[in-house]
PDB file of C-alpha atoms and ligand atoms in Angstrom:
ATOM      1  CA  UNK A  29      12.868  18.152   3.551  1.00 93.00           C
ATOM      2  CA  UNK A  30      10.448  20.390   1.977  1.00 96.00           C
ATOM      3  CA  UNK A  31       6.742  19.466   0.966  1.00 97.00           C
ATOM      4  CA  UNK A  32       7.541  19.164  -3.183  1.00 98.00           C
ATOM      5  CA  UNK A  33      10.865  17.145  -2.001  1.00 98.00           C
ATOM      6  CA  UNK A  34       8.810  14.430   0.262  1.00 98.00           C
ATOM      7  CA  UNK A  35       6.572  14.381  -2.419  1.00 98.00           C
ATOM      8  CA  UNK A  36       8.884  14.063  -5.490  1.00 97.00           C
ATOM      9  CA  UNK A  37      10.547  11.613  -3.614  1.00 97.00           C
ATOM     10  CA  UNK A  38       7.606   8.785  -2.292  1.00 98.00           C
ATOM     11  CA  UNK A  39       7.456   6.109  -4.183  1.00 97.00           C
ATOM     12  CA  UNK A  40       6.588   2.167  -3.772  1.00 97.00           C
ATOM     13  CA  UNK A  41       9.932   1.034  -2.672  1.00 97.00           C
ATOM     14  CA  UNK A  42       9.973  -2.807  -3.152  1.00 96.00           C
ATOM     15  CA  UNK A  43      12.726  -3.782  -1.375  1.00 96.00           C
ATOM     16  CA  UNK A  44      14.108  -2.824   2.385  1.00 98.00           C
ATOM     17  CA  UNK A  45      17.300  -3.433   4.249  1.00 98.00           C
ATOM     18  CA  UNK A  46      16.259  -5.130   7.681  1.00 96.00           C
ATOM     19  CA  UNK A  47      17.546  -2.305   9.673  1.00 98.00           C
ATOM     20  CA  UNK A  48      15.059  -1.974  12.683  1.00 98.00           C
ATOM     21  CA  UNK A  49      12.573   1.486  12.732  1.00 98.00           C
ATOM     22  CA  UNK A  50      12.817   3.189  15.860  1.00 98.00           C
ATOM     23  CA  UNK A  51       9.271   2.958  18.304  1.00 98.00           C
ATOM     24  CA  UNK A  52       9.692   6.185  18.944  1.00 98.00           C
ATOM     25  CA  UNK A  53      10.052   7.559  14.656  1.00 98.00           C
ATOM     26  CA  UNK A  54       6.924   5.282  13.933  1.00 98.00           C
ATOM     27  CA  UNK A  55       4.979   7.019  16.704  1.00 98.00           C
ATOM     28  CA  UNK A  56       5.911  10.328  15.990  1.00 98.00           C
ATOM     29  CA  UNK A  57       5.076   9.557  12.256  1.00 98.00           C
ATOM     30  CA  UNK A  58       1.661   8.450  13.121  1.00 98.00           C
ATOM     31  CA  UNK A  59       0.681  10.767  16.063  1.00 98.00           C
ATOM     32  CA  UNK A  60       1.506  13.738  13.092  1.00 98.00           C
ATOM     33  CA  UNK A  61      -0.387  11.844  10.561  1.00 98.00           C
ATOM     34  CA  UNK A  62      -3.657  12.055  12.834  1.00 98.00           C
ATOM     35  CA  UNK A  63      -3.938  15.580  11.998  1.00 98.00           C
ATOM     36  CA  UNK A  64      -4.714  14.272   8.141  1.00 98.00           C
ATOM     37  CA  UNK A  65      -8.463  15.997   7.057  1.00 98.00           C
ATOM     38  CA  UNK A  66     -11.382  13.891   7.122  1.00 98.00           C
ATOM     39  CA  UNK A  67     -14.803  15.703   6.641  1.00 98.00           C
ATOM     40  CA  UNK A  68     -17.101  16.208   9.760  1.00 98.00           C
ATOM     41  CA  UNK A  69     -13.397  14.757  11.304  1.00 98.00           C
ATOM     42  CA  UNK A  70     -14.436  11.377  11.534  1.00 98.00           C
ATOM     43  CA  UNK A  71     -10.735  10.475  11.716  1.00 98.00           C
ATOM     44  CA  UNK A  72     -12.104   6.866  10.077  1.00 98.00           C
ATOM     45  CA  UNK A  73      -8.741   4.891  10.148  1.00 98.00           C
ATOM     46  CA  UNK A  74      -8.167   1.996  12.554  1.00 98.00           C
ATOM     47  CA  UNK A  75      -3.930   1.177  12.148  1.00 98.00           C
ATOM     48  CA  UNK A  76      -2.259  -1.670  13.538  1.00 98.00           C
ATOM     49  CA  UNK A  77       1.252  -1.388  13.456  1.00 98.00           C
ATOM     50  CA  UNK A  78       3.625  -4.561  13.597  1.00 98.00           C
ATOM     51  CA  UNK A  79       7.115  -5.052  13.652  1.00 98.00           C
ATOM     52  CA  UNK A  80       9.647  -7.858  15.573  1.00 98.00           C
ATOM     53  CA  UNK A  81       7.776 -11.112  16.855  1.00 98.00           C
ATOM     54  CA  UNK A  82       4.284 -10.187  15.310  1.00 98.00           C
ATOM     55  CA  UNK A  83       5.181  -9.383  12.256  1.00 98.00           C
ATOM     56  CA  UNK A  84       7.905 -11.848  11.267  1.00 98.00           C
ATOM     57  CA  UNK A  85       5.153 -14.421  12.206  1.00 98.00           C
ATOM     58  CA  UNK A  86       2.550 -12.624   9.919  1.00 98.00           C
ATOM     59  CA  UNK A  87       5.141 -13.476   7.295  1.00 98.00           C
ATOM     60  CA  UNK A  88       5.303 -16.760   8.232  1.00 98.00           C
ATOM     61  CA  UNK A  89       1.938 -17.951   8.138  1.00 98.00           C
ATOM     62  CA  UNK A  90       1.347 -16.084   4.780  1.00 97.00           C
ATOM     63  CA  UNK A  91       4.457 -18.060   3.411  1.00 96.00           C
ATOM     64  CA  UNK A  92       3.231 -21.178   4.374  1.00 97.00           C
ATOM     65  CA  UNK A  93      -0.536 -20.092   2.661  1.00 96.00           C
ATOM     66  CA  UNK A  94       1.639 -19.569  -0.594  1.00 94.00           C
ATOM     67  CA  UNK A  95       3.530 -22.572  -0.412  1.00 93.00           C
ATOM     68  CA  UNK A  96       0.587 -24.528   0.086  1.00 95.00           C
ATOM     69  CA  UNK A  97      -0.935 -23.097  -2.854  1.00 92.00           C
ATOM     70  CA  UNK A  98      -3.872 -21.657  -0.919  1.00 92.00           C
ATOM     71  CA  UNK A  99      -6.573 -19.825  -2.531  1.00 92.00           C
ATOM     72  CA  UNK A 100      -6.085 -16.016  -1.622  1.00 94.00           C
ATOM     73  CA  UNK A 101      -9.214 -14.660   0.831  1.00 96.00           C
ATOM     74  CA  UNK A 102     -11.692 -12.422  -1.223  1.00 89.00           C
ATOM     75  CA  UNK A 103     -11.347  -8.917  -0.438  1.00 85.00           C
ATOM     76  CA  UNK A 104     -14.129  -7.633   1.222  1.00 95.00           C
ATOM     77  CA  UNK A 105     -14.340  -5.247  -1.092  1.00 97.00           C
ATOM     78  CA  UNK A 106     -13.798  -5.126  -5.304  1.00 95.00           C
ATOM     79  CA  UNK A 107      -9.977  -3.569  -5.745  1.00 95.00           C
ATOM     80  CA  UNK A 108     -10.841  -2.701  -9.446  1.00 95.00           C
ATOM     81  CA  UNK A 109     -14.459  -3.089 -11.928  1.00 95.00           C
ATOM     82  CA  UNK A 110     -14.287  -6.178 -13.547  1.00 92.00           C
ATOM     83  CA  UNK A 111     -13.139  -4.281 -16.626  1.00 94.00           C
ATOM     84  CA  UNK A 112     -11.058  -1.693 -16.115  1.00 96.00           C
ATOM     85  CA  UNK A 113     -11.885   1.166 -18.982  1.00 97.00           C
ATOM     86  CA  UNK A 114      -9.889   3.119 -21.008  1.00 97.00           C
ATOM     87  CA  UNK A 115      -7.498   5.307 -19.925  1.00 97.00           C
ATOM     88  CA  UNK A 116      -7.061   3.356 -16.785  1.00 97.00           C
ATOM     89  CA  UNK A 117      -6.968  -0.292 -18.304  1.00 96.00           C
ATOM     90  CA  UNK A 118      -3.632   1.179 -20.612  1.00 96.00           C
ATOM     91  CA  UNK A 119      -2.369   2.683 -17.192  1.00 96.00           C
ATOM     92  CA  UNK A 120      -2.514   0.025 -15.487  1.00 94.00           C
ATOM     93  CA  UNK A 121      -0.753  -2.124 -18.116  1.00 92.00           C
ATOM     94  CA  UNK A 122       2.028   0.209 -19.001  1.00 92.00           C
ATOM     95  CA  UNK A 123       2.243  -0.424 -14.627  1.00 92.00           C
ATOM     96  CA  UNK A 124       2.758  -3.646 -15.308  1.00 90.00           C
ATOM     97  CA  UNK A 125       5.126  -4.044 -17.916  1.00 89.00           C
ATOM     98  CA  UNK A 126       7.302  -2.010 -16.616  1.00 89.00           C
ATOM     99  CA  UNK A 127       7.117  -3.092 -13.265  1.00 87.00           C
ATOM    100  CA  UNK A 128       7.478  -6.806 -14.242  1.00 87.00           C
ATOM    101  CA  UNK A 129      10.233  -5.765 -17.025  1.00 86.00           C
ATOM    102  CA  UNK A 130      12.461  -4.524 -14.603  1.00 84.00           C
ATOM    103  CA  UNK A 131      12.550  -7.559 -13.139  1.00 86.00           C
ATOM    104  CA  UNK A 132      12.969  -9.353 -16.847  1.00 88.00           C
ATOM    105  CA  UNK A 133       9.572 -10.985 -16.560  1.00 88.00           C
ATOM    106  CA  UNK A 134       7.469 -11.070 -20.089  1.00 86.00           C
ATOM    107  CA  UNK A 135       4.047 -10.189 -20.356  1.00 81.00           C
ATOM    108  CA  UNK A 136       2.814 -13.835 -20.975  1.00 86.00           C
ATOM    109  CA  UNK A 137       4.792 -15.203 -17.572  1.00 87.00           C
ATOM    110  CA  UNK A 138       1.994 -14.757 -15.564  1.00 86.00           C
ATOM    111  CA  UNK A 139       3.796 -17.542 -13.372  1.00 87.00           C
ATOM    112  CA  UNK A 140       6.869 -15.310 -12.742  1.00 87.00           C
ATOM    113  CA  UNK A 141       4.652 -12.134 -12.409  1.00 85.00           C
ATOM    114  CA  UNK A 142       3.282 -14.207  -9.454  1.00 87.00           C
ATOM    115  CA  UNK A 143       6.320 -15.430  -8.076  1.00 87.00           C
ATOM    116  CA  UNK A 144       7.243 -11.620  -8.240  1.00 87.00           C
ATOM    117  CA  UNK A 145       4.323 -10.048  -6.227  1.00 89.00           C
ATOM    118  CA  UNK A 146       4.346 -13.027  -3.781  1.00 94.00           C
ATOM    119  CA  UNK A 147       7.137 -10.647  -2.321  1.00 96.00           C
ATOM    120  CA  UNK A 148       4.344  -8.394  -1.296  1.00 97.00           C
ATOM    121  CA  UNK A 149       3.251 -11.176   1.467  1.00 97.00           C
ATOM    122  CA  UNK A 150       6.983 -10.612   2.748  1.00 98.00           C
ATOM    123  CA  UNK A 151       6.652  -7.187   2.819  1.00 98.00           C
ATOM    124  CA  UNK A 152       9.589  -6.746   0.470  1.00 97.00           C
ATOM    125  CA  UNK A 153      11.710  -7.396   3.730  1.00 98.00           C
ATOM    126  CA  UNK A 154      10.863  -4.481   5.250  1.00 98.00           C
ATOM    127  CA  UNK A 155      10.679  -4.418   9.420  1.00 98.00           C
ATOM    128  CA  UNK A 156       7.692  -3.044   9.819  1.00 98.00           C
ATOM    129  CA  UNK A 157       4.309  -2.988   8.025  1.00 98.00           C
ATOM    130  CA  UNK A 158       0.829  -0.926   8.912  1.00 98.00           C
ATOM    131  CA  UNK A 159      -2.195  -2.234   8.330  1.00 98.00           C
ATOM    132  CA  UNK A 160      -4.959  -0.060   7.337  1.00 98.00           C
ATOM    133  CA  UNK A 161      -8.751  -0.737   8.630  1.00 98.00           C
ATOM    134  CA  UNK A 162     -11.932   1.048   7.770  1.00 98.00           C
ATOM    135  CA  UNK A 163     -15.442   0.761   9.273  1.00 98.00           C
ATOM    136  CA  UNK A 164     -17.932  -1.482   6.811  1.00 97.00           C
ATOM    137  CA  UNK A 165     -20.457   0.692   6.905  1.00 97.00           C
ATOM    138  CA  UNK A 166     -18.693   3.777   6.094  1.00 98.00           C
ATOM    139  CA  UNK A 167     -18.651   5.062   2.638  1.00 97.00           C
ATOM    140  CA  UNK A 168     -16.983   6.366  -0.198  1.00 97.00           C
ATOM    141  CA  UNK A 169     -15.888   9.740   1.012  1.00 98.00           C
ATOM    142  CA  UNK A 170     -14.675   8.358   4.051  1.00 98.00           C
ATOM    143  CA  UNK A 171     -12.513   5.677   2.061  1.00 98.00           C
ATOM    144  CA  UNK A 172     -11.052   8.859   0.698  1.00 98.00           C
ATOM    145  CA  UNK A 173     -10.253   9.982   4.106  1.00 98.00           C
ATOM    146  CA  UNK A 174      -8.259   6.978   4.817  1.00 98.00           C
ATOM    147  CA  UNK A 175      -6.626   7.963   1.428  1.00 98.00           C
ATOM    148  CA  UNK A 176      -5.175  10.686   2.714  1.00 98.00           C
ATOM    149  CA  UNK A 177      -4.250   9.053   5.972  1.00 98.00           C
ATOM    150  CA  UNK A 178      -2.140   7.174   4.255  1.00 98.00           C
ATOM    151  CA  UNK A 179      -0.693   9.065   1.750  1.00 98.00           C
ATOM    152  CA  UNK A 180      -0.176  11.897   5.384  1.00 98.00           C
ATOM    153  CA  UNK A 181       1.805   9.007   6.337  1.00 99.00           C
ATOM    154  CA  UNK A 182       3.902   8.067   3.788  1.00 98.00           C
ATOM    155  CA  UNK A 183       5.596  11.795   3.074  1.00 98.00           C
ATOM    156  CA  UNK A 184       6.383  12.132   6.729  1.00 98.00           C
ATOM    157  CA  UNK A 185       8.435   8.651   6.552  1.00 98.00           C
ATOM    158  CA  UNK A 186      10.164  10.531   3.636  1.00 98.00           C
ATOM    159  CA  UNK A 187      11.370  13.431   6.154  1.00 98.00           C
ATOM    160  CA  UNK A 188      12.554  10.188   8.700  1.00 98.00           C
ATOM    161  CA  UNK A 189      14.343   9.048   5.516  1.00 98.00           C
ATOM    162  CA  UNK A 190      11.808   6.085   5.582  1.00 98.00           C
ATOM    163  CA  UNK A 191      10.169   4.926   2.466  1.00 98.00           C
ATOM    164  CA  UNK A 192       7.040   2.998   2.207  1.00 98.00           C
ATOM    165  CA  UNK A 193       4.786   0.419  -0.540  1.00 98.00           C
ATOM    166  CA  UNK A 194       1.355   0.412   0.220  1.00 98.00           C
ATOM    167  CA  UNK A 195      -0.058  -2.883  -0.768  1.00 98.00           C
ATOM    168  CA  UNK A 196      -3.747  -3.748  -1.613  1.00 98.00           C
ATOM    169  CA  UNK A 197      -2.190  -7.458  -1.553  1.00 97.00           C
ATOM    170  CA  UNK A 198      -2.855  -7.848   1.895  1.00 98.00           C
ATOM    171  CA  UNK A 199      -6.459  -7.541   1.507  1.00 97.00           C
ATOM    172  CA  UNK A 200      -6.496 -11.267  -0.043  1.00 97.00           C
ATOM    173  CA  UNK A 201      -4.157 -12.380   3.179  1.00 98.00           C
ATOM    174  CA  UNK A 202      -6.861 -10.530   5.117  1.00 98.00           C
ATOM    175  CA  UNK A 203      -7.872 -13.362   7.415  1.00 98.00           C
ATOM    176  CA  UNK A 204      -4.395 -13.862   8.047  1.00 98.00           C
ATOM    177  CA  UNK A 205      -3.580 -10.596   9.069  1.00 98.00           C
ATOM    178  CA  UNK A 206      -7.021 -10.822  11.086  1.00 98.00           C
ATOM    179  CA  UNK A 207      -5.003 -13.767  13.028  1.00 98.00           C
ATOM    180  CA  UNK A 208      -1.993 -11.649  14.275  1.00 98.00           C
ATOM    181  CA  UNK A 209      -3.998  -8.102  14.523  1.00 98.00           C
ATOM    182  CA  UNK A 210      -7.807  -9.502  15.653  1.00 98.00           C
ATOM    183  CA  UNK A 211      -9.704  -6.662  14.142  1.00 98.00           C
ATOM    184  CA  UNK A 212     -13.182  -6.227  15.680  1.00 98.00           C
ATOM    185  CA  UNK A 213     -15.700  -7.660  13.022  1.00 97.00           C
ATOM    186  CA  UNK A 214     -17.002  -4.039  11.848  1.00 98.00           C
ATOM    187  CA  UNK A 215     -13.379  -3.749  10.180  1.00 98.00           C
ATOM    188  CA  UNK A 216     -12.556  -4.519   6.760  1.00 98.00           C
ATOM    189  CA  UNK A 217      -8.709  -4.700   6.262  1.00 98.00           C
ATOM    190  CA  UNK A 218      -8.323  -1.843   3.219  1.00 98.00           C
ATOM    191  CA  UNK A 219      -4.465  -2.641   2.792  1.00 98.00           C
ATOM    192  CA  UNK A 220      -0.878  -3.108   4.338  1.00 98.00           C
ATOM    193  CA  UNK A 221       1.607  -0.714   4.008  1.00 98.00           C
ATOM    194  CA  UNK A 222       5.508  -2.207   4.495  1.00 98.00           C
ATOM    195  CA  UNK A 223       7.693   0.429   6.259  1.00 98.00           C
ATOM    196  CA  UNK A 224      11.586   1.125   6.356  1.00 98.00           C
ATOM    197  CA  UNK A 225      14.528   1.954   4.999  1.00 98.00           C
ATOM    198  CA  UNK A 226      15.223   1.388   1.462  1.00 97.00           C
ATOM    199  CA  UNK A 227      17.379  -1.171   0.048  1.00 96.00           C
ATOM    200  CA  UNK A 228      19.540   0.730  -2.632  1.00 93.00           C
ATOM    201  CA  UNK A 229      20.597  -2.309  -4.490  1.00 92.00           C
ATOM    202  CA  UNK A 230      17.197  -3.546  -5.537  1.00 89.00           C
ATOM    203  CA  UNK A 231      16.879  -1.426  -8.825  1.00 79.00           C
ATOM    204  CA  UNK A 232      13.042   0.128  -9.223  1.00 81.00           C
ATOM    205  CA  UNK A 233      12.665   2.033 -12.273  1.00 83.00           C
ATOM    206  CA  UNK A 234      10.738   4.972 -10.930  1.00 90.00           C
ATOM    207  CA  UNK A 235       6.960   4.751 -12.619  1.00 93.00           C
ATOM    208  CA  UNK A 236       5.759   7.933 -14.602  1.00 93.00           C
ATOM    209  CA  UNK A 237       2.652  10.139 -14.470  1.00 96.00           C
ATOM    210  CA  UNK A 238      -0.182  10.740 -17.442  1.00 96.00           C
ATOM    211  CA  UNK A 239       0.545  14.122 -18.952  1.00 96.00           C
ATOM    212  CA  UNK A 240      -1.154  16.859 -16.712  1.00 97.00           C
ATOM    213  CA  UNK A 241      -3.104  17.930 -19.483  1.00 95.00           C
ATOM    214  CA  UNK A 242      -4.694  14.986 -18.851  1.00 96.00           C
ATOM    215  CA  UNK A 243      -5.891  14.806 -15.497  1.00 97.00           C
ATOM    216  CA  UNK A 244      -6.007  18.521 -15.139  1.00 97.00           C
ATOM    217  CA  UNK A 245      -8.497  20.937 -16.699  1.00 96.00           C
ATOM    218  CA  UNK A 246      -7.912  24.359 -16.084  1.00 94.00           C
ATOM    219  CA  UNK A 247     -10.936  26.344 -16.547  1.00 94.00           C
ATOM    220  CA  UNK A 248      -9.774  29.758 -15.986  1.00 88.00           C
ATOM    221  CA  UNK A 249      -9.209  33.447 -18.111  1.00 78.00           C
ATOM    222  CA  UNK A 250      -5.715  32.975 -18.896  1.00 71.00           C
TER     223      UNK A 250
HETATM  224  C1  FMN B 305      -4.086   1.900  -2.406  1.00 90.54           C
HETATM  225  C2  FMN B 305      -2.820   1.385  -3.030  1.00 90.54           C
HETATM  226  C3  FMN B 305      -2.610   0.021  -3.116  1.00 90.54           C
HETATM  227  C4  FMN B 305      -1.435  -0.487  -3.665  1.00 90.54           C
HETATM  228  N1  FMN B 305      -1.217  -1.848  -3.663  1.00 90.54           N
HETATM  229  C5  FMN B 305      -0.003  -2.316  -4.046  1.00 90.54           C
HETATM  230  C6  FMN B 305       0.306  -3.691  -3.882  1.00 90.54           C
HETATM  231  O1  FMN B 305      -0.492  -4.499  -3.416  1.00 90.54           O
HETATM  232  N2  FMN B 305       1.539  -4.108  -4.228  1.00 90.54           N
HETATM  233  C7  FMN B 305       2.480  -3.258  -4.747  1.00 90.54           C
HETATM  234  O2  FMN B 305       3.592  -3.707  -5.032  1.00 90.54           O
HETATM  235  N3  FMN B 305       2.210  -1.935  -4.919  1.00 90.54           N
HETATM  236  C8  FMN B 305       1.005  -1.451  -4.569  1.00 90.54           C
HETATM  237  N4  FMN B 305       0.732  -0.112  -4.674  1.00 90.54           N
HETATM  238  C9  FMN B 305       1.732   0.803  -5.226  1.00 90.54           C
HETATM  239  C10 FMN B 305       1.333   1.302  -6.633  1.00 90.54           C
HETATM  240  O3  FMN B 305       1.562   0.295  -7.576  1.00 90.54           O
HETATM  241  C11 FMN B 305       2.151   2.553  -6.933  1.00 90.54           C
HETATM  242  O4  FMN B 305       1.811   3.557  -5.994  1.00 90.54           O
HETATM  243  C12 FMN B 305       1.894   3.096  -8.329  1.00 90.54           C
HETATM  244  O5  FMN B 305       2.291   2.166  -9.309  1.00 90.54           O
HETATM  245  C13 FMN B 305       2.645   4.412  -8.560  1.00 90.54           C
HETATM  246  O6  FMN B 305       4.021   4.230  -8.324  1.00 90.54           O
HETATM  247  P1  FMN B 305       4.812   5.049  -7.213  1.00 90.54           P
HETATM  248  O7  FMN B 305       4.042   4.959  -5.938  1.00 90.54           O
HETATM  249  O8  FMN B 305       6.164   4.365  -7.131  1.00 90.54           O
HETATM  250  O9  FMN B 305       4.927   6.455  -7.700  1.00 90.54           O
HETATM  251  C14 FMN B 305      -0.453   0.402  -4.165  1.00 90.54           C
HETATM  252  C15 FMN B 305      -0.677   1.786  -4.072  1.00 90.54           C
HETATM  253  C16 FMN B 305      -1.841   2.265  -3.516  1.00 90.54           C
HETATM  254  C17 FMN B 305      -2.027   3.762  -3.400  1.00 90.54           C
END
């Protein structure tokens, strides 16, 4: 699989047979991945990787938090301003509706919309999840860093014909996660990632992309 191909073909996959991961394919995944940039090299990720026992009781306790209607944790840190601006607010709308209208979900069922991403605390089935620390007092660039960790990550599970959803959702399970992983205190969980091979008969409308032209400025002779 070529660069453009495990590229062109990442996506947040929602929904994952329960075929097992190999050890061995997660390792090599994430020993490659370390050789993601980071400026000065601070390498400022801190993974914990779960599958089997650990995980399946991760899922557990978070089901029984949902069922019990309790209140999600903060995040330790704001996921979006308060009020998202233009262009992003209308991005992030057209994501939902057409996230939630695959599914058949209206705009105004915020009830269903929740029932919907309370899959995210299951990890869409998927056998194995990574979840993503950073240092608290590290800053922006180095959140960046972990951006690119992540997204290192994710195309090389493409060439192990993996797929991946990384999931700021966990960071309002984070003291639940904190239960099964024990963090040292100086982490703050940035998000979950659920891992493994794609379940073909959950349809996911594939989500689109702002014109370049909008993004993109090229300031050049031609
Ligand atoms: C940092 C980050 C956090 C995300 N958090 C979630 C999440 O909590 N739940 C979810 O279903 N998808 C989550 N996503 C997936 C995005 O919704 C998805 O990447 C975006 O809509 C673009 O779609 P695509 O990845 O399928 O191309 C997250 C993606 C990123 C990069």
């Amino acid at each position: 699989m070529d660069v453009y191909e495990a590229v062109t073909s990442r996506r947040a996959v929602r929904g994952f047979t329960d075929r097992q991961v190999p050890r061995e394919v997660l390792e090599r995944v994430l020993a490659t991945a370390a050789w993601a940039p980071s400026a000065s090299n601070l390498q400022p990720w801190h993974a914990y990787v779960l599958t089997g026992g650990p995980l399946a009781e991760l899922k557990k306790r978070a089901g029984e938090r949902l069922a019990a209607g309790d209140p999600w944790d903060e995040p330790e840190y704001e996921q979006y301003p308060p009020a998202l601006k233009s262009p992003y607010r209308e991005r992030r709308s057209a994501f939902g509706e057409q996230r939630y209208g695959a599914l058949g979900i209206p705009r105004e069922d915020l009830e269903a919309r929740q029932r919907a991403a309370s899959a995210n605390w299951q990890c869409f089935g998927a056998p194995a999840a990574l979840f993503c620390y950073i240092d608290r007092d590290l800053g922006r660039p180095q959140w960046s860093d972990v951006g690119m960790f992540l997204q290192t990550i994710m195309l090389l599970l493409r060439a192990e014909g993996l797929h991946s959803c990384t999931q700021m959702a966990w960071a309002k399970f984070h003291r639940t996660v904190a239960e099964i992983v024990s963090p040292p205190e100086e982490l703050i969980l940035f998000c979950g990632m659920s891992i493994g091979y794609e379940d073909a008969t959950v349809s996911q409308p594939r989500t689109g992309r702002a014109p370049l032209g909008e993004t993109v400025r090229f300031v050049d002779g031609y």
